[in-house]
XYZ file of C-alpha atoms in Angstrom:
567
model
C 83.278 -79.289 144.010
C 80.985 -79.360 140.816
C 77.214 -79.235 141.436
C 75.646 -82.359 140.358
C 72.507 -82.186 138.313
C 69.358 -83.977 139.531
C 68.182 -85.141 136.223
C 66.237 -87.793 135.179
C 69.586 -89.588 134.003
C 71.298 -89.189 137.226
C 68.406 -90.651 139.030
C 68.487 -93.659 136.814
C 72.263 -94.088 137.268
C 71.922 -93.653 141.035
C 69.286 -96.187 141.374
C 71.298 -98.674 139.245
C 74.596 -97.903 141.331
C 72.600 -98.561 144.695
C 72.079 -102.191 143.602
C 75.813 -103.033 142.248
C 77.374 -103.218 145.938
C 76.885 -103.038 149.702
C 76.599 -99.625 150.881
C 77.625 -98.196 154.169
C 74.348 -96.166 154.758
C 71.218 -96.358 153.180
C 68.587 -93.423 154.399
C 65.143 -93.673 153.658
C 62.944 -90.333 153.629
C 64.005 -87.633 151.406
C 62.705 -84.938 153.869
C 65.113 -82.344 155.314
C 66.542 -84.783 158.090
C 66.673 -87.629 155.620
C 68.887 -85.164 153.173
C 70.871 -84.023 156.177
C 71.714 -87.562 157.188
C 72.835 -88.267 153.692
C 75.002 -85.141 153.392
C 76.637 -85.938 156.941
C 77.258 -89.597 156.031
C 78.721 -88.914 152.620
C 81.168 -86.337 153.825
C 82.341 -88.583 156.454
C 83.465 -90.713 153.632
C 80.689 -93.321 153.863
C 79.284 -94.707 150.739
C 75.773 -93.415 151.024
C 72.420 -93.594 149.126
C 69.013 -91.673 149.715
C 65.599 -92.716 148.428
C 62.296 -90.827 148.906
C 58.855 -92.236 147.900
C 57.485 -89.155 146.624
C 59.271 -86.054 145.844
C 62.058 -84.174 147.866
C 60.481 -82.358 150.733
C 57.293 -83.350 149.663
C 55.940 -84.120 153.150
C 56.386 -81.907 156.319
C 59.537 -80.290 154.726
C 57.823 -78.265 152.196
C 55.025 -77.213 154.470
C 56.498 -75.381 157.527
C 56.105 -71.964 158.917
C 59.343 -71.456 156.619
C 61.304 -69.970 159.639
C 64.643 -71.059 160.981
C 64.003 -70.058 164.479
C 65.032 -70.900 168.074
C 61.494 -71.311 169.348
C 60.969 -68.295 171.571
C 57.911 -69.909 173.183
C 59.776 -73.009 174.081
C 61.584 -70.836 176.660
C 58.450 -70.473 178.546
C 58.208 -74.395 178.689
C 61.807 -74.387 179.953
C 63.118 -76.025 176.964
C 66.393 -74.149 177.252
C 68.622 -76.886 175.535
C 66.344 -76.918 172.642
C 66.302 -73.172 172.177
C 70.115 -72.822 172.454
C 70.741 -75.834 169.950
C 68.035 -74.024 167.706
C 69.978 -70.650 167.853
C 73.380 -72.153 167.322
C 71.807 -73.749 164.032
C 70.134 -70.620 162.923
C 73.454 -69.025 163.141
C 75.324 -71.573 161.046
C 72.803 -71.471 158.360
C 72.735 -67.607 158.240
C 76.207 -67.051 158.418
C 77.838 -70.334 156.938
C 75.781 -73.071 155.497
C 73.070 -71.308 153.371
C 73.361 -67.369 153.487
C 71.669 -67.429 150.011
C 68.567 -69.347 151.255
C 68.479 -68.291 154.735
C 67.586 -64.491 155.489
C 66.993 -62.472 158.738
C 63.081 -61.774 159.094
C 61.864 -59.158 161.443
C 58.991 -59.696 164.116
C 56.856 -57.431 166.147
C 55.443 -59.005 169.476
C 52.525 -56.494 170.532
C 52.163 -55.967 174.366
C 48.696 -55.911 175.877
C 49.242 -55.858 179.551
C 50.704 -52.698 181.484
C 53.675 -53.326 184.001
C 54.234 -56.873 183.997
C 54.447 -58.046 180.401
C 57.146 -55.831 178.990
C 59.767 -57.088 181.637
C 58.351 -60.528 181.088
C 58.694 -60.671 177.501
C 61.966 -58.379 177.452
C 63.712 -60.532 179.933
C 62.881 -63.859 177.407
C 64.207 -61.766 174.545
C 67.257 -61.058 176.254
C 67.903 -64.686 177.096
C 66.986 -65.497 173.495
C 69.491 -62.901 171.929
C 72.074 -64.294 174.752
C 72.002 -67.763 173.870
C 72.349 -66.774 170.133
C 75.584 -65.224 170.897
C 76.930 -67.589 173.126
C 75.875 -70.470 171.049
C 79.334 -70.668 169.345
C 78.227 -69.265 166.110
C 77.625 -65.657 165.031
C 74.013 -64.578 165.885
C 73.310 -63.423 162.346
C 70.586 -61.089 163.151
C 70.008 -57.659 164.893
C 69.270 -57.462 168.817
C 65.720 -56.857 170.016
C 64.496 -53.766 171.091
C 61.485 -52.147 172.605
C 59.040 -49.632 171.098
C 56.290 -47.438 172.423
C 52.597 -47.804 170.966
C 53.504 -44.815 168.720
C 56.774 -46.130 167.602
C 54.996 -49.724 166.977
C 52.454 -48.220 165.004
C 54.885 -46.526 162.584
C 56.226 -49.908 161.572
C 52.726 -51.531 161.837
C 50.123 -48.901 160.924
C 47.604 -51.711 159.988
C 47.259 -52.805 163.489
C 44.325 -51.493 165.783
C 45.378 -48.796 168.471
C 43.636 -51.061 170.830
C 45.541 -54.193 170.036
C 48.554 -52.833 171.944
C 49.935 -50.511 174.524
C 53.596 -51.198 172.891
C 55.808 -53.781 171.580
C 59.119 -55.325 171.171
C 60.737 -55.966 168.010
C 63.082 -59.195 167.499
C 64.682 -60.922 164.608
C 64.846 -64.594 163.445
C 65.620 -66.518 160.332
C 63.418 -67.197 157.179
C 63.704 -70.044 154.648
C 62.124 -71.538 151.403
C 61.947 -74.984 153.081
C 61.352 -76.865 150.086
C 64.197 -75.386 148.102
C 66.484 -75.587 150.908
C 65.712 -79.443 151.211
C 66.240 -79.973 147.614
C 69.614 -78.135 147.874
C 70.715 -80.346 150.788
C 69.953 -83.413 148.623
C 71.854 -81.778 145.620
C 74.861 -80.826 147.907
C 74.764 -84.519 149.196
C 74.846 -85.802 145.519
C 77.707 -83.461 144.654
C 79.644 -85.068 146.952
C 78.849 -88.665 145.794
C 75.816 -89.834 147.606
C 73.279 -92.015 145.301
C 69.929 -89.890 145.689
C 66.567 -90.924 143.924
C 63.174 -89.557 144.344
C 60.026 -91.546 143.452
C 61.764 -94.678 144.865
C 59.903 -96.252 147.370
C 60.835 -99.013 150.027
C 58.544 -101.892 149.617
C 60.252 -104.004 152.490
C 63.464 -104.371 154.594
C 65.919 -107.020 153.858
C 66.646 -109.191 156.818
C 69.449 -111.662 157.548
C 68.141 -113.209 160.894
C 67.255 -110.443 163.235
C 69.409 -107.771 161.315
C 68.175 -105.384 158.757
C 70.749 -105.449 155.793
C 68.975 -103.121 153.158
C 65.742 -102.519 151.523
C 63.866 -103.562 148.326
C 63.342 -100.418 146.547
C 60.615 -99.766 143.688
C 61.223 -96.996 141.072
C 57.909 -95.608 140.746
C 58.571 -94.179 137.398
C 59.310 -97.590 135.792
C 57.842 -100.102 138.199
C 61.229 -101.795 138.600
C 62.372 -103.181 141.709
C 66.044 -103.468 143.063
C 67.647 -104.827 146.423
C 69.930 -102.113 148.203
C 72.035 -103.628 150.380
C 73.654 -101.531 153.223
C 75.374 -102.199 156.624
C 73.151 -99.554 158.427
C 69.774 -98.175 157.291
C 68.657 -94.800 158.684
C 64.745 -94.501 158.775
C 63.882 -90.755 158.466
C 60.342 -90.830 157.529
C 58.950 -88.304 159.564
C 55.117 -88.978 160.241
C 55.581 -92.213 158.323
C 57.997 -93.556 160.905
C 55.491 -95.897 162.533
C 54.427 -97.286 159.050
C 57.936 -97.773 158.107
C 59.068 -99.085 161.409
C 56.283 -101.880 160.774
C 57.869 -103.027 157.720
C 60.979 -104.095 159.759
C 58.536 -105.998 161.912
C 59.410 -103.886 164.975
C 57.067 -101.702 167.059
C 59.753 -99.309 167.597
C 60.897 -97.749 170.640
C 58.839 -94.873 170.097
C 55.892 -93.689 168.103
C 55.234 -90.399 166.128
C 52.342 -88.433 166.480
C 51.058 -86.229 163.805
C 50.021 -82.696 164.350
C 48.200 -80.509 161.693
C 49.384 -77.095 160.868
C 47.410 -74.930 158.552
C 48.801 -71.753 156.878
C 47.344 -69.590 154.188
C 48.793 -66.654 152.043
C 47.158 -63.034 151.256
C 48.726 -60.477 149.001
C 51.191 -57.920 150.708
C 48.934 -54.739 150.166
C 45.971 -56.499 151.986
C 47.928 -55.607 155.598
C 49.697 -52.533 156.192
C 52.829 -53.719 158.045
C 56.562 -53.093 157.721
C 57.075 -56.232 159.685
C 56.046 -59.637 160.788
C 53.890 -60.371 163.582
C 53.626 -62.857 166.229
C 50.614 -62.974 168.468
C 49.464 -65.178 171.258
C 46.307 -67.524 170.835
C 44.770 -69.491 173.687
C 46.486 -72.648 172.160
C 49.850 -71.505 170.644
C 51.116 -68.546 168.838
C 49.975 -67.083 165.202
C 52.349 -65.800 162.811
C 51.854 -63.021 160.145
C 55.238 -63.559 158.266
C 56.175 -61.270 155.296
C 56.765 -63.714 152.228
C 57.870 -62.023 149.004
C 54.833 -60.113 147.592
C 52.616 -61.963 150.189
C 51.846 -62.474 153.779
C 52.183 -66.144 155.273
C 49.814 -66.540 158.186
C 49.521 -69.482 160.399
C 49.500 -72.080 162.130
C 47.078 -74.245 163.734
C 47.858 -77.176 166.122
C 45.654 -80.070 166.122
C 45.851 -83.885 166.056
C 45.604 -85.612 162.721
C 45.247 -89.372 161.988
C 44.137 -89.686 158.505
C 45.992 -89.605 155.037
C 49.423 -88.325 155.758
C 50.325 -87.686 152.279
C 47.811 -85.090 151.410
C 46.369 -83.589 154.745
C 43.426 -80.995 154.424
C 42.698 -77.921 155.664
C 39.020 -77.244 156.499
C 36.951 -74.089 156.705
C 37.078 -74.505 160.391
C 40.804 -74.039 160.522
C 40.732 -71.135 157.932
C 38.007 -69.300 160.247
C 40.190 -69.790 163.277
C 43.306 -68.146 161.768
C 41.077 -65.403 160.117
C 39.330 -64.726 163.471
C 42.655 -64.556 165.484
C 44.376 -62.251 163.028
C 41.395 -59.932 162.481
C 41.309 -59.235 166.347
C 44.496 -56.996 165.550
C 43.894 -55.605 162.008
C 42.426 -52.331 161.236
C 41.062 -53.829 157.677
C 40.034 -57.397 158.499
C 40.858 -60.015 156.022
C 38.244 -62.434 154.377
C 38.302 -65.821 152.760
C 38.295 -63.711 149.387
C 41.608 -62.364 150.349
C 43.201 -65.691 150.388
C 45.381 -66.749 147.606
C 46.654 -70.228 148.727
C 46.451 -72.754 151.400
C 48.889 -75.351 152.701
C 48.876 -77.973 155.310
C 51.776 -79.565 157.008
C 52.168 -82.417 159.502
C 54.584 -81.927 162.355
C 56.178 -85.496 163.456
C 55.983 -85.201 167.289
C 57.364 -88.221 169.350
C 54.484 -89.298 171.346
C 54.444 -88.991 174.973
C 52.062 -88.288 177.877
C 51.013 -85.061 176.940
C 47.433 -83.990 176.617
C 47.622 -82.434 173.376
C 50.206 -81.913 170.391
C 50.800 -78.537 171.162
C 52.159 -79.586 174.479
C 54.485 -82.157 172.987
C 58.275 -81.551 172.893
C 59.995 -80.567 169.625
C 63.046 -82.389 170.421
C 64.343 -85.238 168.573
C 64.873 -89.074 169.324
C 67.125 -91.396 167.921
C 66.818 -95.249 168.479
C 68.010 -98.397 167.277
C 64.767 -100.755 167.157
C 66.486 -103.829 165.483
C 70.222 -104.359 164.540
C 71.087 -102.510 161.449
C 68.499 -99.829 161.681
C 68.480 -96.475 163.203
C 65.384 -94.325 163.390
C 65.413 -90.637 163.867
C 61.954 -88.778 164.561
C 60.658 -85.509 166.074
C 62.501 -82.191 166.221
C 61.772 -79.216 164.140
C 63.308 -77.999 160.878
C 65.786 -75.638 162.202
C 67.771 -78.499 164.130
C 67.809 -80.811 161.059
C 71.635 -80.575 160.814
C 72.223 -81.640 164.394
C 69.578 -84.380 164.152
C 71.509 -85.713 161.336
C 74.580 -85.788 162.950
C 73.064 -87.576 165.816
C 71.544 -90.204 163.834
C 74.765 -90.827 161.642
C 76.607 -90.991 164.783
C 74.174 -93.855 165.923
C 74.471 -95.545 162.596
C 78.448 -95.452 162.669
C 78.319 -97.223 166.091
C 76.807 -100.078 164.289
C 79.207 -99.966 161.351
C 81.862 -101.383 163.733
C 84.370 -99.710 161.708
C 87.527 -97.904 163.197
C 88.514 -94.400 162.470
C 85.149 -93.116 160.628
C 85.314 -88.991 160.980
C 83.414 -87.192 163.182
C 80.643 -85.011 161.354
C 82.020 -82.157 159.415
C 78.645 -80.395 158.189
C 79.113 -77.584 160.460
C 81.753 -76.307 157.978
C 80.101 -77.315 154.687
C 78.277 -74.656 152.763
C 75.609 -75.729 150.572
C 75.508 -75.483 147.187
C 75.050 -71.783 145.733
C 76.478 -70.510 149.107
C 79.942 -69.758 148.097
C 80.401 -66.383 146.530
C 76.613 -65.257 147.242
C 77.477 -62.170 149.299
C 79.848 -60.809 146.622
C 77.422 -61.534 143.939
C 74.662 -59.873 145.800
C 76.906 -56.651 145.963
C 77.214 -56.848 142.331
C 73.582 -57.457 141.462
C 73.198 -54.108 139.401
C 76.195 -54.906 137.428
C 74.721 -58.675 136.603
C 71.496 -57.100 135.817
C 72.777 -55.058 133.112
C 75.244 -57.948 131.777
C 72.287 -60.450 131.486
C 69.759 -57.831 130.445
C 67.135 -58.515 133.166
C 65.780 -56.125 135.912
C 67.952 -56.321 139.292
C 64.801 -57.438 140.856
C 65.117 -60.608 138.795
C 68.456 -60.970 139.694
C 67.843 -60.671 143.253
C 65.076 -63.037 143.064
C 67.613 -65.758 141.167
C 70.372 -65.043 143.839
C 67.954 -65.902 146.686
C 66.868 -68.927 145.336
C 70.037 -70.305 143.635
C 72.817 -68.382 144.983
C 75.816 -68.689 142.810
C 74.131 -71.508 140.700
C 71.947 -68.559 139.371
C 74.392 -68.578 136.351
C 72.940 -72.031 135.289
C 69.474 -70.345 135.111
C 70.584 -67.546 133.448
C 72.568 -69.567 130.587
C 69.354 -71.367 129.871
C 67.935 -67.517 129.135
C 70.787 -66.625 127.167
C 70.101 -69.427 124.834
C 66.314 -68.768 124.424
C 65.347 -65.298 125.555
C 61.636 -66.390 125.877
C 62.665 -68.141 128.984
C 63.386 -64.699 130.598
C 59.127 -64.435 130.532
C 57.373 -64.889 133.505
C 55.388 -68.189 134.106
C 51.636 -67.273 133.236
C 49.726 -66.270 136.209
C 52.950 -66.660 138.312
C 54.713 -63.693 137.549
C 57.391 -64.062 140.475
C 58.965 -67.136 138.538
C 60.625 -67.227 135.227
C 59.922 -69.823 132.460
C 63.449 -70.745 132.897
C 63.067 -71.873 136.335
C 60.282 -74.546 135.347
C 62.669 -75.744 132.889
C 65.703 -75.760 135.309
C 63.548 -77.839 137.924
C 63.143 -80.571 135.478
C 66.672 -80.657 134.216
C 68.722 -79.894 137.460
C 66.579 -80.157 140.363
C 64.988 -83.594 140.145
C 61.342 -82.339 139.232
C 59.537 -85.477 137.773
C 55.653 -84.261 137.853
C 54.189 -80.826 137.398
C 53.151 -80.530 141.139
C 57.048 -80.836 141.873
C 57.784 -77.606 139.876
C 54.338 -75.669 140.898
C 54.303 -76.731 144.457
C 58.078 -77.038 145.700
C 60.564 -75.820 143.128
C 58.428 -72.969 142.838
C 55.679 -71.620 145.118
C 52.791 -70.941 142.475
C 50.654 -73.563 144.362
C 49.978 -71.353 147.392
C 50.989 -67.654 146.134
C 48.572 -67.215 143.425
C 44.781 -67.040 143.477
C 44.616 -69.771 140.582
C 47.169 -71.724 142.822
C 49.153 -72.558 140.114
C 46.502 -73.679 137.366
C 47.301 -70.660 134.952
C 50.829 -71.591 134.826
C 50.352 -75.396 134.546
C 50.100 -75.783 130.839
C 53.121 -73.811 129.907
C 55.070 -75.278 132.933
C 54.254 -78.676 131.458
C 55.357 -78.059 128.377
C 58.698 -76.585 129.647
C 59.185 -79.870 131.714
C 58.162 -82.108 128.842
C 61.338 -80.595 126.678
C 63.674 -82.167 129.193
C 61.567 -85.240 130.408
C 60.617 -86.219 126.934
C 56.753 -85.934 127.363
C 54.340 -86.319 124.603
C 51.487 -83.981 124.152
C 49.403 -86.785 126.154
C 51.805 -86.679 128.993
C 51.472 -82.905 129.280
C 47.937 -83.198 128.923
C 47.716 -85.667 131.553
C 50.045 -83.742 133.926
C 47.911 -80.717 133.805
C 44.513 -82.623 134.229
C 45.887 -84.150 137.349
C 47.421 -80.799 138.837
C 44.048 -79.161 138.257
C 41.988 -82.024 139.490
C 44.153 -81.863 142.695
C 43.455 -78.100 142.958
C 39.880 -78.471 142.673
C 39.956 -81.175 145.419
C 41.836 -78.851 147.572
C 39.327 -76.049 147.352
C 36.364 -78.847 147.869
C 38.212 -79.980 151.009
C 38.672 -76.311 152.321
C 34.599 -76.028 152.394
C 34.321 -78.866 154.595
C 33.760 -78.203 158.438
C 35.654 -81.306 159.557
C 38.783 -83.285 158.878
C 37.058 -86.448 157.993
C 34.831 -84.560 155.276
C 37.885 -82.592 154.177
C 40.031 -85.674 153.896
C 37.470 -87.336 151.736
C 36.922 -84.466 149.395
C 40.724 -84.283 148.990
C 41.384 -87.826 148.238
C 39.476 -87.806 145.059
C 42.183 -86.221 143.077
C 44.396 -88.588 141.278
C 47.939 -88.764 142.733
C 50.640 -89.155 139.824
C 53.428 -89.666 142.718
């Protein structure tokens, strides 16, 4: 299968193609579940389209904790089915579906109580590991092990001795969520799905009680098209209630948004050789190794304000700092924070008192004929969520012999050959004239598709230079984001195709002019277009910073919404 470029031309062809004939499946929402639905449907032989109002993964699917995990804490809530399902999917991703994008990550769980806590936590981790082995897929990560306090401090010298009496070490999976989601979309397109970002559903088409498609607006041109489909899948996450309303239905369930805040600090600010998981009075706190950074989060609070651009407050940041500093020898301050990002978890609303107590399991419903709605769940289980959703849509097609899902066995683009190329990384560095660290970086972002980026560099060696102020990323990656990965605005490259937005103290502002010029080469931008994109990005970052000075959600939301939204 040849990799399809998510180019501006491809996008235009896809939008035109959607309107030419009745499709089997139209998926609305380009987060990871919607992307998974498109891939599941098209690989069953169904004619499939996918539209997203903003950028791929621009909502929750680019703002998670970046973990593919079973959800250790859900064992305490007796959600054994959810944990087992998550561990099965983690194994598939690590071993088969996306080994270039999903990698093992080590965590230390500090123990604070003598006698009872070690057997309690240890028994939970035995169950966690056992579920991983019996899930039908390889676990993909090492078994947990117990450490004394002395042993724990060898791998975590930055922890206060008083913060633990011992520890347990275990593993989970880690992913760049935005890159993974975009890769699922691109894989679906390569199998024949018609996909378009910046394409908003204005209304659903009806024939009597039946939903028969959607009116879709191309936000880049203003043109509208009727896209007809036998079944419409609504996979819009925290926007589920809004999009169900377009179909004149109150829906069979409602989605509650929970705000999760994360920030990054430089790797040298915390002396650890492992990630951390810490208990808080409300949930858990992760300190996650993330390249040359630590990613620290998260919070879990109600959110009922702007869904597109949720805001962190100074209160949120102080909460995270307070809890992580309880265990660190050298405490962090706000001056150490490079970037902050905020995501909204789409939780299926129930009778729970708080979002922290709502289940992370998913729900699939048919609120009206012709429409299937999926909501809830967690990032790790996106593939199974998609399978269940397309199963429901297939029942509505009234077609015989539609194959079952095959996505358990479909590697994402870049997965094939990844391990062999990783073994050859030193030779590749010599061949292409780059440091081996750069080759490793490219392999872990593009897998075997890294040669498409390397060929750009071969044509123009200046593209091997890093983006200004964002040394981890090559200039070629900004160009490639626009030519092959569907980036249409500067924010798409700096916040999602790369992670300069939350990995640099400037939050990508230093890289913005150069990245915009590189994108402009592909997208045909004038100098005025470049200047407008840069100005909009700078304004958005300034609004972020103002919001993070506010102490409450309402003030932060008001400060954040000052920025122009090009999307």
